[in-house]
C-alpha atoms as one frame of an Amber mdcrd trajectory, in Angstrom:
protein
  -4.575  91.180   4.132  -4.856  94.743   5.470  -1.339  94.524   6.900  -0.031
  93.269   3.572  -1.776  96.107   1.729  -0.323  98.647   4.151   3.178  97.431
   3.300   2.542  97.486  -0.459   1.054 100.991  -0.476   3.294 102.511   2.212
   5.159 104.846  -0.158   2.365 105.316  -2.714   1.709 108.935  -1.734   4.856
 110.199  -3.420   3.782 108.605  -6.713   0.512 110.549  -6.528   2.346 113.871
  -6.840   2.436 115.020 -10.458   2.024 118.159 -12.611  -1.586 119.387 -12.799
  -1.949 118.499 -16.484  -0.611 114.929 -16.150  -2.210 111.743 -14.862  -0.692
 110.235 -11.729   0.493 106.686 -12.333   3.130 104.309 -10.971   4.153 101.215
 -12.916   6.485 100.184 -10.074   3.621 100.304  -7.568   1.411  98.283  -9.897
   4.116  95.613 -10.163   4.051  95.275  -6.366   0.239  95.103  -6.392   0.335
  92.205  -8.878   3.110  90.448  -6.977   0.921  90.566  -3.848  -1.969  88.955
  -5.763  -4.415  91.772  -4.988  -6.108  91.914  -8.450  -7.744  88.491  -7.887
  -8.837  89.201  -4.299 -12.563  89.429  -5.145 -12.531  86.086  -6.965 -11.888
  84.230  -3.699 -14.656  83.230  -1.276 -15.014  82.440   2.393 -13.706  78.889
   1.826 -10.414  80.566   0.875 -10.551  82.549   4.115 -11.125  85.857   2.281
 -14.474  87.670   2.381 -15.661  90.428   0.085 -15.102  92.889   2.910 -11.521
  91.642   3.338 -10.858  92.169  -0.357 -12.338  95.657  -0.418 -10.192  96.494
   2.587  -7.332  96.650   0.073  -9.153  99.487  -1.707  -9.539 101.381   1.569
  -5.842 101.045   2.393  -4.836 102.099  -1.144  -7.005 105.212  -0.839  -5.531
 105.994   2.567  -2.162 106.294   0.799  -3.485 108.089  -2.343  -2.243 105.166
  -4.465  -2.437 106.157  -8.178  -3.431 102.715  -9.514  -6.841 101.177 -10.426
  -6.843  98.477  -7.768 -10.619  98.548  -7.149 -11.505  98.579 -10.852  -9.077
  95.725 -11.571 -10.511  93.616  -8.744 -14.058  94.097 -10.050 -12.934  93.341
 -13.631 -11.353  90.055 -12.511 -14.529  89.181 -10.575 -16.763  89.867 -13.594
 -14.560  87.827 -15.936 -14.211  84.919 -13.492 -17.988  84.693 -13.100 -18.407
  84.936 -16.893 -15.891  82.154 -17.501 -13.480  84.407 -19.367  -9.705  84.461
 -18.810  -8.420  87.818 -17.613  -5.382  89.405 -19.282  -2.450  90.327 -17.084
  -1.939  93.947 -16.121  -4.215  96.657 -14.768  -7.856  96.482 -15.852 -10.801
  98.800 -15.631 -14.578  98.623 -16.079 -17.387 100.435 -17.854 -19.809 102.019
 -18.227 -19.195 104.198 -15.174 -21.696 106.958 -16.012 -25.395 106.269 -15.438
 -27.320 105.955 -18.682 -24.317 105.225 -20.908 -24.127 101.930 -22.809 -22.355
 100.290 -25.726 -24.354  98.606 -28.463 -23.660  94.960 -29.280 -24.889  92.228
 -31.603 -23.829  88.639 -32.199 -22.992  87.288 -35.642 -20.534  84.975 -37.407
 -19.370  83.592 -34.057 -18.265  86.988 -32.756 -19.728  89.836 -30.744 -19.717
  93.197 -32.491 -19.381  96.021 -29.951 -19.622  99.708 -30.769 -19.994 103.004
 -28.935 -18.388 105.475 -26.583 -17.959 105.559 -22.814 -16.895 108.636 -20.844
 -14.673 109.017 -17.801 -13.427 105.418 -17.639 -10.863 105.187 -14.796  -7.266
 104.646 -15.927  -8.310 103.429 -19.404  -5.094 104.680 -21.033  -2.990 102.529
 -18.679  -5.221  99.434 -18.724  -4.472  96.177 -20.494  -8.211  95.756 -20.935
 -11.617  97.288 -20.256 -14.351  94.949 -19.042 -17.712  96.275 -20.233 -21.281
  95.095 -19.814 -23.554  94.978 -22.870 -27.145  93.875 -23.447 -27.778  91.343
 -26.244 -31.261  89.913 -26.759 -32.218  90.262 -23.114 -28.927  88.943 -21.770
 -26.228  90.937 -19.976 -22.756  89.952 -21.161 -19.387  90.753 -19.625 -16.944
  91.550 -22.443 -13.170  91.841 -22.198 -11.934  94.517 -24.602  -8.169  94.438
 -24.975  -6.166  97.667 -25.209  -5.747  97.138 -28.965  -9.553  96.971 -29.383
 -10.254 100.493 -28.121  -9.291 104.117 -28.629  -8.831 106.440 -25.655  -9.185
 110.212 -25.302  -7.309 111.375 -22.178  -9.102 113.109 -19.358  -8.472 113.857
 -15.671 -10.547 114.217 -12.546  -9.860 116.902  -9.937  -7.217 114.715  -8.273
  -5.248 114.158 -11.521  -6.446 110.574 -11.836  -6.935 109.361 -15.417 -10.598
 109.472 -16.426 -10.522 108.758 -20.137 -13.184 108.541 -22.804 -13.179 105.164
 -24.560 -14.212 104.690 -28.200 -15.065 101.153 -29.335 -15.816  99.568 -32.700
 -14.604  95.999 -32.772 -15.459  92.322 -33.157 -14.831  90.295 -30.003 -14.070
  86.562 -30.286 -16.257  84.154 -28.255 -13.563  83.373 -25.681 -13.651  86.988
 -24.479 -17.278  87.339 -23.402 -19.780  85.455 -21.270 -22.859  85.881 -19.068
 -22.392  88.645 -16.522 -23.145  88.109 -12.813 -24.775  91.551 -12.706 -26.367
  94.154 -14.980 -25.350  97.761 -15.654 -27.296  99.059 -12.643 -25.601  96.463
 -10.465 -22.153  97.446 -11.755 -22.965 101.093 -11.040 -23.869 100.140  -7.444
 -20.621  98.156  -7.094 -18.772 101.243  -8.325 -20.539 103.313  -5.673 -19.408
 100.828  -3.027 -15.821 100.999  -4.331 -15.817 104.778  -4.098 -17.443 104.671
  -0.650 -14.714 102.395   0.664 -12.067 104.644  -0.915 -13.667 107.761   0.589
 -13.569 106.123   4.021  -9.860 105.384   3.562  -8.998 108.913   2.451 -11.005
 110.356   5.357  -8.911 108.351   7.830  -5.759 109.990   6.454  -7.328 113.469
   6.419  -8.205 112.973  10.091  -4.754 111.720  11.123  -2.916 114.471   9.200
  -5.182 117.175  10.636  -4.798 115.939  14.212  -1.013 115.801  13.760  -0.859
 119.315  12.303  -3.019 120.755  15.083  -0.574 119.303  17.595   2.482 120.706
  15.807   1.296 124.202  14.795   1.898 126.716  17.575  -0.052 129.973  17.817
  -0.060 132.441  20.709   2.436 130.239  22.548   0.592 126.928  22.444  -0.434
 124.254  19.885  -3.634 125.173  18.070  -5.084 121.828  19.223  -5.451 123.468
  22.640  -8.044 125.913  21.308 -11.643 124.823  21.784 -12.708 125.824  18.265
  -9.997 123.593  16.761 -10.925 120.738  19.090 -14.520 121.022  17.909 -13.398
 120.772  14.264 -11.221 117.730  14.999 -14.078 116.015  16.819 -16.416 116.682
  13.902 -13.957 115.245  11.362 -13.466 112.179  13.587 -17.211 111.580  13.857
 -17.693 111.977  10.106 -14.816 109.571   9.379 -16.258 106.996  11.789 -19.739
 107.232  10.261 -18.309 106.932   6.754 -16.257 103.873   7.700 -19.303 102.156
   9.250 -21.449 102.763   6.167 -18.703 101.674   3.771 -17.924  98.543   5.789
 -21.558  97.454   5.708 -21.813  97.970   1.942 -18.589  96.040   1.353 -20.145
  92.847   2.747 -22.106  92.127  -0.465 -21.680  92.988  -4.154 -24.858  91.428
  -5.535 -28.321  90.497  -4.347 -31.406  92.457  -3.328 -29.681  94.348  -0.507
 -26.525  95.360  -2.376 -28.037  98.379  -4.144 -29.613  99.727  -0.948 -26.388
  99.311   1.002 -24.420 100.995  -1.782 -26.888 103.887  -1.712 -26.516 104.288
   2.046 -22.734 104.135   1.840 -22.305 106.540  -1.077 -24.718 109.094   0.354
 -23.112 108.992   3.810 -19.462 108.954   2.708 -20.154 111.775   0.244 -21.619
 113.902   3.028 -18.657 113.097   5.271 -16.211 114.019   2.499 -17.752 117.449
   1.975 -17.787 118.348   5.680 -14.377 116.897   6.554 -12.440 118.346   3.626
 -13.644 121.850   4.452 -12.865 121.509   8.153  -9.420 120.020   7.494  -8.455
 122.977   5.302  -9.760 125.409   7.916  -7.516 123.798  10.559  -4.486 123.735
   8.247  -4.953 127.296   6.984  -3.145 128.294   3.799  -0.474 125.585   4.072
  -3.081 122.926   3.328  -3.594 124.294  -0.187   0.078 124.268  -1.203   1.534
 121.618  -3.506   4.302 120.962  -0.971   1.785 119.802   1.657   0.112 116.399
   1.302  -3.393 117.393   2.440  -4.562 118.304  -1.054  -3.781 114.779  -2.333
  -6.568 113.482  -0.122  -9.084 116.336  -0.114  -9.029 116.549  -3.921  -9.722
 112.816  -4.041 -12.599 113.303  -1.611 -14.095 116.001  -3.827 -13.584 113.932
  -7.006 -14.772 110.559  -5.680 -17.951 111.929  -4.041 -19.249 112.744  -7.553
 -18.185 109.468  -9.239 -20.671 106.570  -9.529 -23.499 108.832  -8.385 -23.633
 111.830  -6.067 -25.177 112.047  -2.612 -28.324 113.428  -4.228 -28.510 110.549
  -6.729 -28.255 107.858  -4.077 -30.485 109.705  -1.613 -33.155 109.584  -4.311
 -32.691 105.797  -4.547 -33.169 105.503  -0.784 -36.253 107.715  -0.918 -37.788
 105.551  -3.615 -37.008 102.419  -1.578 -38.694 103.974   1.471 -41.817 104.801
  -0.525 -41.895 101.300  -1.944 -41.567  99.794   1.550 -44.583 101.762   2.739
 -45.518 102.647   6.343 -45.344  99.047   7.546 -42.029  98.257   5.881 -40.122
 101.480   6.478 -38.780 100.697   9.962 -37.716  97.104   9.075 -36.037  98.488
   5.959 -33.793 100.605   8.205 -33.221  98.229  11.104 -32.995  94.830   9.392
 -30.395  95.581   6.701 -27.496  94.372   8.795 -29.294  91.127   9.647 -30.216
  90.421   6.038 -26.598  90.701   4.873 -25.436  88.520   7.763 -23.587  91.116
   9.852
C-alpha cells in the first residue's frame, strides 16, 4: 500500500505551490486518490490484509509529498460513516469538530435530526462533498453526514495555504444520514491528533532528505557544507528527531479507539510537535536564505510542520493529558503506564 501511495502522490508537491492568498488544491490528484481506493482504507480490517497502521501509512506518504488533498480526513469520515451504518457520498470528505470545546447542537423530531451551529477551521470544507460531524442527542453520540448543500462555508487558510474553513450549519438531516458513532468528540479529537502526528512524521522525512541533499550540494570554502562539523551536528539532530517522531506516530497509528488510543495519541502529538519545531529551525539554518524563497521546496514542508503541530492540540495540550494520566496512575502504576503501552496495543 505504501508503494502504491508513493506512485499516486509522486508529483503532488507541484500542486501544493499556490499564491499566498489561495488554498492549495488538486482535483486531478484527488481523482487518482479515489481511483486507488484510498478513501475507504480505514474501513478494512486485518481479515482484508490491511491494518489501521497500513491505512494511515497513506497519510504519511501524502504528507511526505505535501499533497494538497484531505486524504486523512476523508478516510476517517468513511470509517465513521461505515461504523454508523450510513452510506458515504463520493468525493472528498472532512470531519468536525476539529477544535476542542466546539460542538453543534442537535435534536430529533418528525423523523429527522435538526442540526445547528458553527465549527471553525474545518479542513478543506469548501472542497468537500460532505462534512461528517459528531453531535450529542439525549446521551448518545451520533455521526451525521452533512452534504455540501446543507452547509455554508467561510474560507480560511492555515500557514501552509491549506483550506481551513469555518462551517455554518442549520439544517434537517434525514434518518438515512446519521447513526450511532463509534467514538465521541474527545475520541475524534484524539484520532485527529494521530492523523496530524503521522503527517508530521512524513513531512519530517522529506525535510531530512532535502536538507541532507542540499548540504551535499552546497559548496563553501571549497568543499560541501556537509563536511563541516557544525552542519553534520545539525543533520544528525534532524535525523534523530525524525526517527523519534516516526516511532511515536507509528505506535499511535496501531489503534483508533479503546482505552489506550488517547494516551498513544497524546504521546505521538507531543513528540512529533517537538520534533517539528526543532527540525524546521535546523533545516532552515542549514539551507540559509534559499530555504525561505518560494522557488525552493523546503517551505512547503516546514510551513506544514508549523501549521500541523498546532492542529488537534498543541504539544502543551497533549503533555497536560499525559501528566494527568501519570497522576491518575499513581506511584505504583506510573512505570507500567510507560513500559506496557506497546504490549497493550499488541505491538
